[in-house]
PDB file of C-alpha atoms in Angstrom:
ATOM      1  CA  MET X   1     -48.391 -22.022 -46.992  1.00 62.00           C
ATOM      2  CA  VAL X   2     -46.151 -21.448 -44.218  1.00 61.00           C
ATOM      3  CA  LYS X   3     -48.402 -20.737 -40.971  1.00 64.00           C
ATOM      4  CA  ARG X   4     -46.934 -18.228 -38.793  1.00 61.00           C
ATOM      5  CA  THR X   5     -48.229 -17.447 -34.963  1.00 58.00           C
ATOM      6  CA  GLY X   6     -45.980 -13.968 -34.489  1.00 53.00           C
ATOM      7  CA  ALA X   7     -45.030 -14.859 -31.312  1.00 57.00           C
ATOM      8  CA  SER X   8     -41.051 -14.262 -32.510  1.00 66.00           C
ATOM      9  CA  ALA X   9     -42.202 -10.389 -33.195  1.00 64.00           C
ATOM     10  CA  VAL X  10     -44.214  -9.915 -30.032  1.00 69.00           C
ATOM     11  CA  GLY X  11     -40.445 -11.403 -28.594  1.00 72.00           C
ATOM     12  CA  CYS X  12     -38.381  -9.082 -29.969  1.00 82.00           C
ATOM     13  CA  LEU X  13     -40.510  -6.066 -29.609  1.00 86.00           C
ATOM     14  CA  VAL X  14     -40.866  -7.046 -25.680  1.00 86.00           C
ATOM     15  CA  TYR X  15     -36.641  -7.392 -25.528  1.00 88.00           C
ATOM     16  CA  LEU X  16     -37.058  -3.796 -27.994  1.00 90.00           C
ATOM     17  CA  VAL X  17     -39.189  -1.909 -24.906  1.00 90.00           C
ATOM     18  CA  ILE X  18     -36.675  -3.369 -21.783  1.00 91.00           C
ATOM     19  CA  ILE X  19     -34.013  -2.250 -23.541  1.00 93.00           C
ATOM     20  CA  ALA X  20     -35.780   1.632 -24.637  1.00 92.00           C
ATOM     21  CA  GLY X  21     -36.769   1.085 -21.062  1.00 90.00           C
ATOM     22  CA  THR X  22     -33.207   0.927 -19.416  1.00 89.00           C
ATOM     23  CA  VAL X  23     -31.943   3.217 -21.394  1.00 90.00           C
ATOM     24  CA  TRP X  24     -34.592   6.160 -20.409  1.00 90.00           C
ATOM     25  CA  PHE X  25     -34.100   5.479 -16.796  1.00 89.00           C
ATOM     26  CA  ALA X  26     -30.212   5.129 -16.907  1.00 90.00           C
ATOM     27  CA  THR X  27     -30.060   8.268 -19.050  1.00 91.00           C
ATOM     28  CA  PRO X  28     -30.079  11.049 -16.037  1.00 91.00           C
ATOM     29  CA  TYR X  29     -27.637   8.798 -14.206  1.00 93.00           C
ATOM     30  CA  ALA X  30     -25.132   8.583 -17.312  1.00 94.00           C
ATOM     31  CA  ASN X  31     -24.909  11.936 -17.684  1.00 94.00           C
ATOM     32  CA  ALA X  32     -24.144  12.706 -13.633  1.00 95.00           C
ATOM     33  CA  TYR X  33     -21.511   9.885 -13.769  1.00 96.00           C
ATOM     34  CA  LEU X  34     -20.237  11.589 -17.312  1.00 96.00           C
ATOM     35  CA  ASP X  35     -19.742  15.237 -15.340  1.00 96.00           C
ATOM     36  CA  TYR X  36     -18.039  13.932 -12.936  1.00 97.00           C
ATOM     37  CA  TYR X  37     -15.623  11.700 -14.440  1.00 97.00           C
ATOM     38  CA  ARG X  38     -15.481  15.135 -16.661  1.00 97.00           C
ATOM     39  CA  TYR X  39     -14.428  17.232 -13.362  1.00 97.00           C
ATOM     40  CA  THR X  40     -12.421  14.834 -11.697  1.00 96.00           C
ATOM     41  CA  ASP X  41     -10.409  15.345 -15.141  1.00 97.00           C
ATOM     42  CA  ALA X  42     -10.147  18.199 -14.707  1.00 96.00           C
ATOM     43  CA  LEU X  43      -9.178  18.186 -10.668  1.00 96.00           C
ATOM     44  CA  LYS X  44      -6.049  15.941 -11.554  1.00 96.00           C
ATOM     45  CA  GLN X  45      -5.655  18.525 -14.499  1.00 95.00           C
ATOM     46  CA  GLU X  46      -4.850  21.785 -12.046  1.00 95.00           C
ATOM     47  CA  ALA X  47      -3.568  19.746  -9.757  1.00 94.00           C
ATOM     48  CA  LYS X  48      -0.879  18.391 -12.530  1.00 93.00           C
ATOM     49  CA  PHE X  49       0.212  22.032 -12.780  1.00 93.00           C
ATOM     50  CA  ALA X  50      -0.260  23.059  -9.248  1.00 92.00           C
ATOM     51  CA  GLU X  51       3.286  24.197  -9.016  1.00 91.00           C
ATOM     52  CA  HIS X  52       2.689  27.430 -11.400  1.00 92.00           C
ATOM     53  CA  HIS X  53      -0.447  28.902 -10.085  1.00 93.00           C
ATOM     54  CA  ASN X  54      -1.979  29.941  -6.587  1.00 93.00           C
ATOM     55  CA  ASP X  55      -4.863  28.507  -5.383  1.00 93.00           C
ATOM     56  CA  ASN X  56      -6.693  31.131  -6.240  1.00 94.00           C
ATOM     57  CA  GLU X  57      -6.151  30.527  -9.517  1.00 95.00           C
ATOM     58  CA  ILE X  58      -6.799  26.720  -9.481  1.00 95.00           C
ATOM     59  CA  GLN X  59     -10.487  27.369  -7.533  1.00 95.00           C
ATOM     60  CA  PHE X  60     -11.387  30.134 -10.052  1.00 95.00           C
ATOM     61  CA  ARG X  61     -11.269  27.447 -13.020  1.00 95.00           C
ATOM     62  CA  LEU X  62     -12.589  24.631 -11.545  1.00 95.00           C
ATOM     63  CA  LYS X  63     -15.488  27.486 -11.054  1.00 95.00           C
ATOM     64  CA  ILE X  64     -16.049  28.386 -14.754  1.00 95.00           C
ATOM     65  CA  PHE X  65     -15.740  24.298 -15.745  1.00 96.00           C
ATOM     66  CA  ALA X  66     -18.280  23.589 -13.184  1.00 95.00           C
ATOM     67  CA  ASP X  67     -20.345  26.082 -14.375  1.00 95.00           C
ATOM     68  CA  SER X  68     -19.791  25.118 -17.904  1.00 95.00           C
ATOM     69  CA  LEU X  69     -20.470  21.613 -16.934  1.00 94.00           C
ATOM     70  CA  GLY X  70     -24.109  22.517 -15.164  1.00 93.00           C
ATOM     71  CA  LEU X  71     -23.149  20.979 -11.874  1.00 94.00           C
ATOM     72  CA  PRO X  72     -24.194  22.421  -8.304  1.00 94.00           C
ATOM     73  CA  PRO X  73     -22.698  25.566  -7.118  1.00 89.00           C
ATOM     74  CA  GLY X  74     -21.054  23.254  -4.730  1.00 89.00           C
ATOM     75  CA  ALA X  75     -19.259  21.636  -7.021  1.00 90.00           C
ATOM     76  CA  SER X  76     -16.859  24.752  -7.294  1.00 86.00           C
ATOM     77  CA  ALA X  77     -15.990  24.742  -4.205  1.00 91.00           C
ATOM     78  CA  VAL X  78     -12.197  22.394  -4.121  1.00 94.00           C
ATOM     79  CA  GLN X  79     -10.009  22.704  -0.941  1.00 95.00           C
ATOM     80  CA  VAL X  80      -6.206  22.922  -2.223  1.00 95.00           C
ATOM     81  CA  ASN X  81      -3.867  20.972  -0.287  1.00 94.00           C
ATOM     82  CA  ARG X  82      -0.119  21.745  -0.942  1.00 93.00           C
ATOM     83  CA  ARG X  83       2.993  19.662   0.504  1.00 91.00           C
ATOM     84  CA  LYS X  84       6.435  20.004  -1.012  1.00 90.00           C
ATOM     85  CA  ASP X  85       6.257  17.198  -2.968  1.00 90.00           C
ATOM     86  CA  GLY X  86       3.502  17.392  -4.408  1.00 92.00           C
ATOM     87  CA  ALA X  87      -0.943  19.489  -4.298  1.00 94.00           C
ATOM     88  CA  THR X  88      -3.733  17.427  -3.860  1.00 96.00           C
ATOM     89  CA  ILE X  89      -7.564  19.149  -4.702  1.00 96.00           C
ATOM     90  CA  MET X  90     -10.539  17.383  -3.588  1.00 96.00           C
ATOM     91  CA  GLY X  91     -14.293  18.476  -3.231  1.00 94.00           C
ATOM     92  CA  THR X  92     -17.949  17.543  -2.483  1.00 95.00           C
ATOM     93  CA  TYR X  93     -21.528  17.881  -4.318  1.00 95.00           C
ATOM     94  CA  LEU X  94     -25.261  17.184  -4.193  1.00 96.00           C
ATOM     95  CA  GLN X  95     -25.902  16.018  -7.367  1.00 95.00           C
ATOM     96  CA  THR X  96     -29.827  16.103  -7.733  1.00 94.00           C
ATOM     97  CA  ILE X  97     -30.402  14.211 -11.370  1.00 93.00           C
ATOM     98  CA  ASN X  98     -34.171  13.441 -12.462  1.00 91.00           C
ATOM     99  CA  VAL X  99     -35.378   9.890 -13.330  1.00 85.00           C
ATOM    100  CA  PRO X 100     -38.660   9.082 -14.697  1.00 82.00           C
ATOM    101  CA  LEU X 101     -41.648   8.076 -12.913  1.00 83.00           C
ATOM    102  CA  VAL X 102     -39.458   8.270  -9.831  1.00 83.00           C
ATOM    103  CA  GLY X 103     -38.957  11.516  -9.274  1.00 89.00           C
ATOM    104  CA  PRO X 104     -35.729  13.687  -8.018  1.00 94.00           C
ATOM    105  CA  ARG X 105     -32.742  11.781  -7.232  1.00 93.00           C
ATOM    106  CA  LYS X 106     -29.834  13.015  -4.708  1.00 95.00           C
ATOM    107  CA  ILE X 107     -26.397  11.545  -5.133  1.00 95.00           C
ATOM    108  CA  ARG X 108     -23.003  12.507  -4.221  1.00 96.00           C
ATOM    109  CA  PHE X 109     -20.104  13.162  -5.656  1.00 96.00           C
ATOM    110  CA  ASN X 110     -16.505  12.992  -4.165  1.00 96.00           C
ATOM    111  CA  PRO X 111     -13.786  14.009  -7.060  1.00 96.00           C
ATOM    112  CA  ARG X 112     -10.205  14.192  -5.804  1.00 96.00           C
ATOM    113  CA  ALA X 113      -6.704  13.967  -7.417  1.00 96.00           C
ATOM    114  CA  GLU X 114      -3.451  13.804  -6.677  1.00 95.00           C
ATOM    115  CA  GLU X 115      -0.538  14.691  -8.043  1.00 92.00           C
ATOM    116  CA  THR X 116       3.675  14.506  -7.639  1.00 90.00           C
ATOM    117  CA  PHE X 117       5.634  17.165  -8.306  1.00 81.00           C
TER     118      PHE X 117
END
């Protein structure tokens, strides 16, 4: 008969608890950054076709997209700068995320897209 102390099972449980805790704390940050990357991608898409749309149309489309992501109202206030050879779309917004056991944290995002025609 083999005598087991159970130390390996406890060690495995500790690692699982650490991983679960990390995922629990990191999820709000990951969601905020994922929304930022999606919004930045939308800015790039609008900058790519800025030659065919006016500023109001671009701002309206980005406002709808920001609302669909659940971003704060300030996210849809973008600035469209046109040049002879391209366009730059940029904005800034403050995202509040609720971190478990820590409370609300604010992160400033500065999405920007630049495209040449």
